[in-house]
Coordinates of C-alpha atoms in Angstrom, one line a residue:
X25 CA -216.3 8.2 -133.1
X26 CA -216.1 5.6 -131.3
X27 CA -212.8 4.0 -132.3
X28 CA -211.3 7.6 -131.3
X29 CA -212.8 7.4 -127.7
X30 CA -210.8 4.1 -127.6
X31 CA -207.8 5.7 -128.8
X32 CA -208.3 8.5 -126.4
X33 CA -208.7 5.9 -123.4
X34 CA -205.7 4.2 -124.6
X35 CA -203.7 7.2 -124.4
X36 CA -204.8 8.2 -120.9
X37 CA -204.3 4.9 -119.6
X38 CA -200.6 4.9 -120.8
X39 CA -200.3 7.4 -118.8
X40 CA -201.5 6.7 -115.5
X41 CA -200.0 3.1 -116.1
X42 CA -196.6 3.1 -116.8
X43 CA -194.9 -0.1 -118.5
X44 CA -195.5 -2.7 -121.1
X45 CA -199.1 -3.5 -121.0
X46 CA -200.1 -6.6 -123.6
X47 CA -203.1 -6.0 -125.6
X48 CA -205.5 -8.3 -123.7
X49 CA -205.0 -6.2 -120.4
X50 CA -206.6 -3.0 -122.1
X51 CA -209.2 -4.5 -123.8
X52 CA -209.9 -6.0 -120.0
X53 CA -209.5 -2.3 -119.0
X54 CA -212.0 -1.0 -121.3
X55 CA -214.2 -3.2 -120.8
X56 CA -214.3 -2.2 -117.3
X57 CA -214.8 1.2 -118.1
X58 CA -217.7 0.3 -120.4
X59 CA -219.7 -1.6 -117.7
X60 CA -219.1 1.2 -115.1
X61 CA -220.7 3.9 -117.8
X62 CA -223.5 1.2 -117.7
X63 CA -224.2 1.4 -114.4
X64 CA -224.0 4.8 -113.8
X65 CA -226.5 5.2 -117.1
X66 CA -228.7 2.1 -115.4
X67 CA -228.7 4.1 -111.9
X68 CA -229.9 7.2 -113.6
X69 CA -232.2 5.4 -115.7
X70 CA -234.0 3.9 -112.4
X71 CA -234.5 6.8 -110.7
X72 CA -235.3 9.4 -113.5
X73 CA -237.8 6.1 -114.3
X74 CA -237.1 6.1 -118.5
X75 CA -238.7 3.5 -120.2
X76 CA -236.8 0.8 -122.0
X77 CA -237.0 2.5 -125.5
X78 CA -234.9 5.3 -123.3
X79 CA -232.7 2.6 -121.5
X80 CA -231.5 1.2 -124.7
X81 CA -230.6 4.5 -126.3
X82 CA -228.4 5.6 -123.2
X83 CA -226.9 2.3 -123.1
X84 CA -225.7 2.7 -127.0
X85 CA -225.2 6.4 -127.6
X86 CA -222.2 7.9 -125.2
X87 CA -223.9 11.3 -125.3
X88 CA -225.7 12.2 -122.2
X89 CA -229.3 11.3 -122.3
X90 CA -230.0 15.0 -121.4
X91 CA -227.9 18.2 -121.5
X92 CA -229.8 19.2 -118.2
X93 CA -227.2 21.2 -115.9
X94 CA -228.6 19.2 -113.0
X95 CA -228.0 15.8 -114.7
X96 CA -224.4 15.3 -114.3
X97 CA -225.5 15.6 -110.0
X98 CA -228.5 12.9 -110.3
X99 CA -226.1 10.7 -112.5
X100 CA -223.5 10.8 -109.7
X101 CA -225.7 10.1 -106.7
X102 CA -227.5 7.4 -108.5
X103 CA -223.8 5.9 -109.1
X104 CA -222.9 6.7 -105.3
X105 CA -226.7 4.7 -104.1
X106 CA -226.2 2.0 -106.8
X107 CA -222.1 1.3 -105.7
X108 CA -223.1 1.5 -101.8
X109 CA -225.9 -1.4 -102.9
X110 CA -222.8 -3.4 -104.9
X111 CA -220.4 -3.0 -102.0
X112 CA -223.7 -3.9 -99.6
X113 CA -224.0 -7.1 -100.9
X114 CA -220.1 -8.0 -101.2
X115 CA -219.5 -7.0 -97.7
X116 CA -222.7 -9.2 -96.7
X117 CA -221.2 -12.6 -98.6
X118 CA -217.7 -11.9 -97.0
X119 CA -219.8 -11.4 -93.4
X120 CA -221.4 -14.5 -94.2
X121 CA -218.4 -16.4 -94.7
X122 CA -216.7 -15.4 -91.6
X123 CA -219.6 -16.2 -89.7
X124 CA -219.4 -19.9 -91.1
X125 CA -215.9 -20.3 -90.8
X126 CA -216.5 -18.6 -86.8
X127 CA -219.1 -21.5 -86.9
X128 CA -217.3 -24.0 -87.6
X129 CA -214.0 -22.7 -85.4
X130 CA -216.7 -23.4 -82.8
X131 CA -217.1 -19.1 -81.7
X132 CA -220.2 -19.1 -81.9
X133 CA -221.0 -15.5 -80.5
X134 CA -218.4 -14.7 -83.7
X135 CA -220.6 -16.2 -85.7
X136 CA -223.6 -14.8 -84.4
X137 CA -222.1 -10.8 -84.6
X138 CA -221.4 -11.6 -88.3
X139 CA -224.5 -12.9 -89.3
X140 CA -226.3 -10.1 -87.8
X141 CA -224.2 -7.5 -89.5
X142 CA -224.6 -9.3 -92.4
X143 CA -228.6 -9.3 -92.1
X144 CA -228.4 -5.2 -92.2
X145 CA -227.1 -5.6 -95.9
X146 CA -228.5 -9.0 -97.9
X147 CA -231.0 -8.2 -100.2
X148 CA -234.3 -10.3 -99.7
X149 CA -233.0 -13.8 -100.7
X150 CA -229.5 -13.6 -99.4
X151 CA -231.2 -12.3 -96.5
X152 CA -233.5 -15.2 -96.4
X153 CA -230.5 -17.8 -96.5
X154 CA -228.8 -15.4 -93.6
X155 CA -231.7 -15.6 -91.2
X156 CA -231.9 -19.8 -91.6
X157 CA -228.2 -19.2 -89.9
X158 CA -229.3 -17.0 -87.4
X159 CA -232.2 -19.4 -86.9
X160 CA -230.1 -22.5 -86.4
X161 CA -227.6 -20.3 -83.9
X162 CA -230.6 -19.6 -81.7
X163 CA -231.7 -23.2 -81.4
X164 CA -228.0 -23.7 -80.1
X165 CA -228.4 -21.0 -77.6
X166 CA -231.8 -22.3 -76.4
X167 CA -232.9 -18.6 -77.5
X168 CA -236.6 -20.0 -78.9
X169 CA -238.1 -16.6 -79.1
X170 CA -235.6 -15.1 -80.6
X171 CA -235.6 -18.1 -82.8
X172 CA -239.1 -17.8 -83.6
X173 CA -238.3 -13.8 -84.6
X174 CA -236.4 -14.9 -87.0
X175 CA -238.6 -17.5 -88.8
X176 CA -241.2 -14.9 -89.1
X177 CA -239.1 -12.5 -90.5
X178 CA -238.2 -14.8 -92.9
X179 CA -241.5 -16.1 -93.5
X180 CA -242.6 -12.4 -94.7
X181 CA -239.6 -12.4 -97.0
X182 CA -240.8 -16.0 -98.6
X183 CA -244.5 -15.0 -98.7
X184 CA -242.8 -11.9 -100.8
X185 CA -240.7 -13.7 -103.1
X186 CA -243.4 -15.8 -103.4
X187 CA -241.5 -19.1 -104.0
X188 CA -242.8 -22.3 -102.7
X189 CA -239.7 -23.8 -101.7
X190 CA -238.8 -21.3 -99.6
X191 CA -242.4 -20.9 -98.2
X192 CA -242.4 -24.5 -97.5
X193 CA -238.6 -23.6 -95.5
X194 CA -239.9 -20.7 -93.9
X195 CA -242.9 -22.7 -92.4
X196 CA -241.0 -25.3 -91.2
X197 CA -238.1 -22.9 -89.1
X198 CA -241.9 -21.2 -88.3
X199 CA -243.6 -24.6 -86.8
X200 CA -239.9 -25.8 -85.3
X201 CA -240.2 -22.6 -83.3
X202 CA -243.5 -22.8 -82.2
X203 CA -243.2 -26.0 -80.8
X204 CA -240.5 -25.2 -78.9
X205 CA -242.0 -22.7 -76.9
X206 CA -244.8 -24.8 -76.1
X207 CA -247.3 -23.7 -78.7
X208 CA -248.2 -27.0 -79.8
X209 CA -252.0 -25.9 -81.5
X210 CA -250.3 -23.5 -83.4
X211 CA -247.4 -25.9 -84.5
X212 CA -250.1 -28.2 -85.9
X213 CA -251.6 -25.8 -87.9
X214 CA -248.6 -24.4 -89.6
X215 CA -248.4 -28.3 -90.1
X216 CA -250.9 -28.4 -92.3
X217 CA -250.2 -25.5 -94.2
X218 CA -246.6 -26.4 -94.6
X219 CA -247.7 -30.1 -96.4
X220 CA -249.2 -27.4 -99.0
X221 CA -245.6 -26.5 -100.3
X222 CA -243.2 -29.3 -99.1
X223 CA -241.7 -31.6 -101.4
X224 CA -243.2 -34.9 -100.6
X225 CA -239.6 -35.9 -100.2
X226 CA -239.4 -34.0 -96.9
X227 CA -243.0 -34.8 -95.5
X228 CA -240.7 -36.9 -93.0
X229 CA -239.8 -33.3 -90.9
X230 CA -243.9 -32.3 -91.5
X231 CA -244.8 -35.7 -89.8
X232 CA -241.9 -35.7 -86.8
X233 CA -243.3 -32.4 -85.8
X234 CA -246.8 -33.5 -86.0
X235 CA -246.2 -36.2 -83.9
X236 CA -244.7 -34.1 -81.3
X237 CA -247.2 -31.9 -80.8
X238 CA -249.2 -34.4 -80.0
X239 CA -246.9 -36.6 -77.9
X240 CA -246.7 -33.0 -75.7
X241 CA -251.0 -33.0 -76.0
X242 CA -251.1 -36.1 -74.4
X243 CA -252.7 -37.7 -77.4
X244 CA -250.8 -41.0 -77.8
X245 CA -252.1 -43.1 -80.6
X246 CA -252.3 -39.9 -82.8
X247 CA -248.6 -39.3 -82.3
X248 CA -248.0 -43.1 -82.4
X249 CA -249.7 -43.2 -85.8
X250 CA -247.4 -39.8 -87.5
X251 CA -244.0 -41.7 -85.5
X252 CA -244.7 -45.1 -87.7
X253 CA -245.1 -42.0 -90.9
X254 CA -241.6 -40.5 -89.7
X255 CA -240.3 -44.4 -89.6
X256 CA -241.7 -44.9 -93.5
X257 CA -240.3 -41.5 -94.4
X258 CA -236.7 -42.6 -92.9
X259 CA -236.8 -45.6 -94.6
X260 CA -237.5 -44.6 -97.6
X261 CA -235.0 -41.3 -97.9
X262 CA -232.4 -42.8 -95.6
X263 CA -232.3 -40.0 -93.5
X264 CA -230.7 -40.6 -90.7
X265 CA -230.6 -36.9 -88.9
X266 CA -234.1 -37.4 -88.8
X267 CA -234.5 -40.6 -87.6
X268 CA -232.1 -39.1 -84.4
X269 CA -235.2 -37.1 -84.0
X270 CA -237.7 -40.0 -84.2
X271 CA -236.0 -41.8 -81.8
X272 CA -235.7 -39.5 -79.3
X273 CA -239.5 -39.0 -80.0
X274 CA -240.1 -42.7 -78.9
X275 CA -238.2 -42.5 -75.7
X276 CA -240.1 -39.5 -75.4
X277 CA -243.6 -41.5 -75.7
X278 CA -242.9 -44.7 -73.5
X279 CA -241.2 -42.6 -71.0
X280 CA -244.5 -40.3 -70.4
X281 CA -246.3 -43.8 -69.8
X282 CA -244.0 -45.2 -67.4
X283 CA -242.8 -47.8 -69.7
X284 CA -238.6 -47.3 -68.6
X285 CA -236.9 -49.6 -70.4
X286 CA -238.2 -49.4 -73.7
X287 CA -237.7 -45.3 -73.4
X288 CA -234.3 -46.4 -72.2
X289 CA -233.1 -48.5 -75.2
X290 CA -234.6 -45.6 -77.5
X291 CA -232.6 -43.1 -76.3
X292 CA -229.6 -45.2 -76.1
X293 CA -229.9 -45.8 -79.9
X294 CA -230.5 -42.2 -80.8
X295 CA -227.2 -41.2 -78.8
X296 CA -225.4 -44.2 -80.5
X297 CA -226.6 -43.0 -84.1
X298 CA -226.2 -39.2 -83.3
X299 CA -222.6 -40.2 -82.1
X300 CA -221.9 -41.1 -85.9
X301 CA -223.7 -38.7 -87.8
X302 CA -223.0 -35.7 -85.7
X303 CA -220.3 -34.0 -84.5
X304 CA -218.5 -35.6 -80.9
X305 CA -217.5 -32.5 -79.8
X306 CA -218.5 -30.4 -76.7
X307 CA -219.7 -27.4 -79.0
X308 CA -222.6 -29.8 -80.8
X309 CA -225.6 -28.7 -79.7
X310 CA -227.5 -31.3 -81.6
X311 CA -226.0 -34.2 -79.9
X312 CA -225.4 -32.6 -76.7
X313 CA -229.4 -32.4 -76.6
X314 CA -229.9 -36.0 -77.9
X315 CA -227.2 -37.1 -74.7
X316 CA -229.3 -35.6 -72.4
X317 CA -232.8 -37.6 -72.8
X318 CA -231.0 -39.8 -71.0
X319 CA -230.5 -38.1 -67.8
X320 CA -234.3 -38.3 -66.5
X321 CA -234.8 -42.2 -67.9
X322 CA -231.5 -42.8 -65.6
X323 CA -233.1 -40.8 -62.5
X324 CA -236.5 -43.1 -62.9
X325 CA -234.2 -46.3 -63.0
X326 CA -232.7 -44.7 -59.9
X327 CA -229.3 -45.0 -61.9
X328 CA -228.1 -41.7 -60.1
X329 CA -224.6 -42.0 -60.2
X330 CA -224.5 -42.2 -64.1
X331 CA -227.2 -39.8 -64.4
X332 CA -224.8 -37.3 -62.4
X333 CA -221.7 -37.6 -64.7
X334 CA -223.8 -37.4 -68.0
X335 CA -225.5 -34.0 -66.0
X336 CA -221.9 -32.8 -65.3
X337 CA -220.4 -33.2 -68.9
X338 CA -223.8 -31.7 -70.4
X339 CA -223.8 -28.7 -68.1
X340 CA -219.9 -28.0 -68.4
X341 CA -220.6 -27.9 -72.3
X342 CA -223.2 -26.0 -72.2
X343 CA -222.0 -23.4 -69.9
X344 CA -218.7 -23.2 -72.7
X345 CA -220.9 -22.8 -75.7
X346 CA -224.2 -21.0 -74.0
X347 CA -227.4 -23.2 -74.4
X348 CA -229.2 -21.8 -72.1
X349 CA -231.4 -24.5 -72.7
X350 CA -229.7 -27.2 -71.8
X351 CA -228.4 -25.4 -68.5
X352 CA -232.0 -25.1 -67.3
X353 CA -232.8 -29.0 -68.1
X354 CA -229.4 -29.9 -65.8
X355 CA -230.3 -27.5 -63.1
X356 CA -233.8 -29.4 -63.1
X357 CA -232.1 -33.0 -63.3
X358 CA -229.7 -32.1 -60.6
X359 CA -232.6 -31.2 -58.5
X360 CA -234.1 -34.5 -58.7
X361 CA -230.8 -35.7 -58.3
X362 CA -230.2 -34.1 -54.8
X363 CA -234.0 -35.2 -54.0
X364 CA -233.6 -38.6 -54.3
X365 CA -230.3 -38.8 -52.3
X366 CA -232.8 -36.9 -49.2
X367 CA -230.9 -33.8 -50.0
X368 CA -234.1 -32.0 -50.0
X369 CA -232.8 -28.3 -49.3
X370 CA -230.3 -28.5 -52.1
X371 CA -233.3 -30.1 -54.1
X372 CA -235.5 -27.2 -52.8
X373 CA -233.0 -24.5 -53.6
X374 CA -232.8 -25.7 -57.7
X375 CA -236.1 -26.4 -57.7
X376 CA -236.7 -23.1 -56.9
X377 CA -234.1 -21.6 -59.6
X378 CA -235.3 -23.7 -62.2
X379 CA -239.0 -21.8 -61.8
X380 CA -237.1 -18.7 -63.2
X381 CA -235.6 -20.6 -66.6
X382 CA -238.3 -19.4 -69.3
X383 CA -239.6 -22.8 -70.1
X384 CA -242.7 -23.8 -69.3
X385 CA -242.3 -27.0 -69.3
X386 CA -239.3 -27.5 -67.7
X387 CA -241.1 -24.7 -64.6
X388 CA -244.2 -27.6 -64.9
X389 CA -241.7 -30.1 -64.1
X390 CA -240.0 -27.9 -61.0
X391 CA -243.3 -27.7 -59.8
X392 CA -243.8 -30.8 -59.2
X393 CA -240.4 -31.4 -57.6
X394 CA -241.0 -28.2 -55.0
X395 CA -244.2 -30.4 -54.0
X396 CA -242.4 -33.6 -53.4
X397 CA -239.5 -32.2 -51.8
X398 CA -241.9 -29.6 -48.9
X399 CA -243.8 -33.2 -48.1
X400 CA -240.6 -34.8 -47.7
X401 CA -238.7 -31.9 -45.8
X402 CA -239.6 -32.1 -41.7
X403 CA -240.7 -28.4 -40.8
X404 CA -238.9 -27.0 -37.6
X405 CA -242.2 -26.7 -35.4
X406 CA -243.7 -30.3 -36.2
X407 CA -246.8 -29.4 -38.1
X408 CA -247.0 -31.4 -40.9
X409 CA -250.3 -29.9 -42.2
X410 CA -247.9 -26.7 -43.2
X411 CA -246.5 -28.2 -44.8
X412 CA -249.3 -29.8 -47.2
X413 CA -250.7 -26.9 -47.3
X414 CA -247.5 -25.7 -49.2
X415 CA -247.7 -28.5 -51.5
X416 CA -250.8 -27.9 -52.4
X417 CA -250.7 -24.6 -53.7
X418 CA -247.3 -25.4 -55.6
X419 CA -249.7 -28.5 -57.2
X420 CA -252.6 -25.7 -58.0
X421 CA -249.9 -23.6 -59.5
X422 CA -248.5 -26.7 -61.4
X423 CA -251.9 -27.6 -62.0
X424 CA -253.0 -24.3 -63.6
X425 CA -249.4 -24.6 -66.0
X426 CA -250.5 -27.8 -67.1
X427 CA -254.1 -26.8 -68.2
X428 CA -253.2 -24.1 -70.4
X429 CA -250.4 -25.9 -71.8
X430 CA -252.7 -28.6 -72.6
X431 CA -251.1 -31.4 -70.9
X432 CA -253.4 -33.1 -69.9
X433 CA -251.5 -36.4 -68.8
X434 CA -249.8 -33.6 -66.2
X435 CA -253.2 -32.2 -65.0
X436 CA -254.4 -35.9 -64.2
X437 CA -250.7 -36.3 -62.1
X438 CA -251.8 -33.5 -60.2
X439 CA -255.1 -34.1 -59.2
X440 CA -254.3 -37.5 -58.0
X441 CA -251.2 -35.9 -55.8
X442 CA -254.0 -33.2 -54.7
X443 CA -256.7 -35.8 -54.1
X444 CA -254.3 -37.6 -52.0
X445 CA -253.5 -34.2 -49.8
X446 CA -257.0 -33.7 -49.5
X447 CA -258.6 -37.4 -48.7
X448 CA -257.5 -37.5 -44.7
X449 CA -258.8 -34.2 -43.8
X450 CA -261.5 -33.1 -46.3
X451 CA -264.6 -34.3 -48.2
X452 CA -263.4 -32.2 -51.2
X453 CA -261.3 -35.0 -52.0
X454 CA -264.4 -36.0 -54.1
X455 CA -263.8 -33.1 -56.7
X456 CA -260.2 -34.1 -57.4
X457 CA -261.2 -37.5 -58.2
X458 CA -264.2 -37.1 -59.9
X459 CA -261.2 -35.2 -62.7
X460 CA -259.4 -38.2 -62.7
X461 CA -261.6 -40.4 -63.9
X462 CA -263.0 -38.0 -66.2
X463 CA -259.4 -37.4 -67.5
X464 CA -258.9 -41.1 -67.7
X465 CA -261.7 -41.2 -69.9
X466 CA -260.3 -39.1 -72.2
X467 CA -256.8 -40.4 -72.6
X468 CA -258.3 -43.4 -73.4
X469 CA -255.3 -44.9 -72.2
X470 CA -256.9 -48.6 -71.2
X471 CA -255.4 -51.4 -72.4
X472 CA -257.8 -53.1 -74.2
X473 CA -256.9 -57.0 -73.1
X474 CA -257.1 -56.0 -69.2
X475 CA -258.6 -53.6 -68.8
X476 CA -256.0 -51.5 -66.7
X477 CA -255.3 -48.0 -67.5
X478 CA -251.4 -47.5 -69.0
X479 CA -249.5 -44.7 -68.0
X480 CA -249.8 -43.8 -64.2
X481 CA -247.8 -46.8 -62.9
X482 CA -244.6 -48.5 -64.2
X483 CA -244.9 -51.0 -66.7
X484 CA -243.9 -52.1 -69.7
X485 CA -245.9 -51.2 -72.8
X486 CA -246.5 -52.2 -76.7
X487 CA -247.4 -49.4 -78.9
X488 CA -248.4 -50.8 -82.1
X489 CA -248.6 -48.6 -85.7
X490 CA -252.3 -48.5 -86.0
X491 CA -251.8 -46.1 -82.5
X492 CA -252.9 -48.6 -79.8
X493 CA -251.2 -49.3 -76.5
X494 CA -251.4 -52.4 -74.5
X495 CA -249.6 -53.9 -72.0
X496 CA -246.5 -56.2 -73.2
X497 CA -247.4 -59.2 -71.0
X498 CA -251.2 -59.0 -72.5
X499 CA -250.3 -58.8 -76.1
X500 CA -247.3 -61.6 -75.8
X501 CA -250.0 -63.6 -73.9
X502 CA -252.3 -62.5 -77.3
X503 CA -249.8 -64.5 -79.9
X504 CA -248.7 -62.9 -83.1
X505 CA -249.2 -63.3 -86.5
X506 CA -246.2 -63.5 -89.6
X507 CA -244.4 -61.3 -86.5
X508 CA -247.3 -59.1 -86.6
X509 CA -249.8 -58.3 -83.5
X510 CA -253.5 -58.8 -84.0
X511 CA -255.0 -55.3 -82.8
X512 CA -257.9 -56.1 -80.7
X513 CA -259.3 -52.4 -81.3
X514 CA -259.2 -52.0 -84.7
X515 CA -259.4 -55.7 -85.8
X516 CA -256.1 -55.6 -87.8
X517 CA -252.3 -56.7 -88.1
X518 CA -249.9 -54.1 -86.9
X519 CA -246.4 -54.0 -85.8
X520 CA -245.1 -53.1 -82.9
X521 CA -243.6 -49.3 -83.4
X522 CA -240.1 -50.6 -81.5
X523 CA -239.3 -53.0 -84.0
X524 CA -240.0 -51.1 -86.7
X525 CA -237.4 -48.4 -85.5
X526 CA -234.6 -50.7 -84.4
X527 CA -235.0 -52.9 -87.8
X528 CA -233.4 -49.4 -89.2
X529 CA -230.5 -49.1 -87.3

């Protein structure tokens, strides 16, 4: 019976194919016909739900299952659903790949409209793969909660799927995002859970992201301690991407303490190393972001004139390839910029624009600059004490940001600038000051050899691996040991963090 179905075929494809057809291409032919009876028979099956015993009988016999009149209809919209899910997904891989190729063309919204079209189709674990694209786009744009939309979307699909490698991605796109929009507790914990599922051989992103949530928290030896983790990790899995991140991460730390030149040299490296391991090109988000770490180091150094071209080039690429992101940091850099020259209307004027960017941090930071820039602007009627009084409530404001971001190196900044508003007029100076020492006290940012607190003037620091920060002229003074510094805290040999970054590179 079933050699004359073959014959049948052969005769019926003869004649909708004219010409010579070889042997091979039939039997090609009829397989294809075979595997589209299959699928029709494997739609049906599904949705009139027959067990396998069932399955396996419509799959050998080529007499209908049933002789229902309605069957032929179920069998033919079980094809049509089963075909639209086929054509789904290869419609989906061909979006993908136009979206990488846009990608790498540098269109980025291209890129962007195809992955998202290509989202509506994936199944769960090509959809999975789609959103770490989308993901990564977002990041580029500076579009963090959009970003952080994404992650948990896809964290859902992992937690379905059940996989642990994928959990273990999922949570790290989750705690990336997080941390970027300033929810630094929460980044922590998804930390922790993350370490649950990674491969030990990426620890090295768990440990980079630890350290800086805490670098944001103010909490330096703890984010000391999880940078020297990120330095072993590097070492150890030559990662180099990361160590970009780790470096920026250091500049990061001496340049919240007011140590300049080591933050400097950092980020000087991290551009130098991002320069051969990413892309030199103004659509490169990643090392347009590394470039501009720079730009506030510069302004402390009072280095304006290079900090204005490296603000330029930044912002022109930014505006090309829209990071949003890096837009906002510019506007805020040029601000200082324009402050520092005793432009302070123009300073005043991006201050003020920069309050409206989305990010708190970078509105903490404007904060600060609208204070400085009313106490140096002369008003037009003389009074000075307006004046104050403006910069007070912009440091309350700034000071209320910083609280509930946790800052807590920020909320010490701004009671010492309100303390110093208040002392000539007012006896409520006291309660401003009474914070800052109580603040000081729980930084725990003394230097252990003099005494002095670290952090609130320039100088230049050590920060060894056990977490502990000193002043470099008292630990030099101190003498080291087989290169290594004696800890006078902890009563140990550590190294100084520096070194063991640079000995990398």
């Amino acid at each position: 019976m079933t050699s004359r179905r073959e014959t049948i075929l052969n005769q019926t494809m003869r004649k909708n194919y004219l010409g010579d057809d070889s042997a091979d291409t039939l039997s090609r032919r009829l397989a294809r016909q075979r595997t589209a009876h299959q699928h029709r028979l494997l739609s049906y099956c599904l949705k009139s739900n027959l067990n396998n015993e069932q399955w396996t009988s419509a799959v050998n016999n080529v007499a209908p299952a049933s002789s229902n009149a309605t069957e032929p209809v179920e069998k033919s919209e079980c094809f049509a659903h089963l075909s639209e899910c086929l054509m789904g997904g290869v419609i989906a891989r061909k979006k993908i790949t136009t979206g990488i190729n846009a990608y790498k063309m540098q269109d980025y919204k291209a890129a962007y409209q195809s992955w998202l079209a290509a989202s509506r189709l994936c199944d769960n674990r090509e959809l999975f793969y789609t959103l770490n694209y989308l993901i990564s786009l977002s990041f580029d744009f500076g579009n963090f909660r959009k970003m952080l939309g994404y992650a948990v979307h896809q964290f859902q699909i992992a937690r379905f799927l059940g996989e642990r490698n994928l959990i273990a991605e999922a949570y790290l796109n989750l705690l990336t995002a997080r941390g970027l929009l300033c929810n630094w507790e929460l980044c922590l914990s998804y930390c922790k859970s993350c370490l649950n599922y990674l491969d030990v051989d990426k620890a090295g992103y768990v440990y980079m992201s630890v350290a800086c949530a805490y670098l944001e928290l103010n909490r330096f030896s703890e984010a000391a301690g999880f940078l020297k983790l990120t330095c072993d990790a590097c070492n150890q899995q030559k990662n180099y991407g990361l160590l970009v991140q780790a470096l920026v991460a250091c500049s990061g730390l001496f340049f919240s303490l007011k140590s300049y030149p080591e933050a400097k040299e950092f980020a000087t490296r991290a551009v130098e190393l991002a320069g051969t391991i990413f892309s030199i090109n103004p659509g490169s988000a990643r090392y347009r972001r590394c470039a501009v770490h720079l730009i506030p180091i510069q302004i402390k150094l009072r280095q304006l004139d290079e900090a204005m071209q490296l603000c330029e080039e930044a912002v022109r690429s930014a505006l090309e390839y829209h990071d949003v992101y890096v837009q906002a940091k510019c506007l805020l850099y040029f601000a200082d910029i324009s402050r520092l020259r005793s432009d302070h209307e123009v300073a005043y004027q991006s201050y003020q624009a920069s309050l409206d960017s989305g990010y708190p941090q970078l509105r903490l930071r404007a904060l600060f600059g609208i204070g400085k820039s009313v106490l140096k602007t002369r008003p037009l009627d003389g009074n000075q004490d307006i004046a104050q009084t403006k910069a007070l409530n912009y440091y309350q404001e700034a000071l209320e940001l910083a609280t509930s971001l946790g800052c807590k190196l920020d909320v010490l900044r701004c009671y010492r600038r309100m303390a110093k508003l208040h002392l000539p007029t007012a006896e409520d100076s006291v309660s401003p000051l009474q914070h800052v020492q109580e603040l000081c006290d729980q930084l725990q940012l003394f230097c252990n050899l003099c005494g002095n607190l670290c952090g609130l003037k320039r100088s230049q620091l050590i920060v060894l691996g056990c977490g502990h920060i000193y002043h470099r002229k008292c630990l030099t003074e101190n003498g080291r040991v087989n290169g290594k510094h004696y800890c006078v805290t902890c009563r140990s040999l550590s190294e100084d963090i520096c070194e063991s970054f640079l000995v990398l590179l």
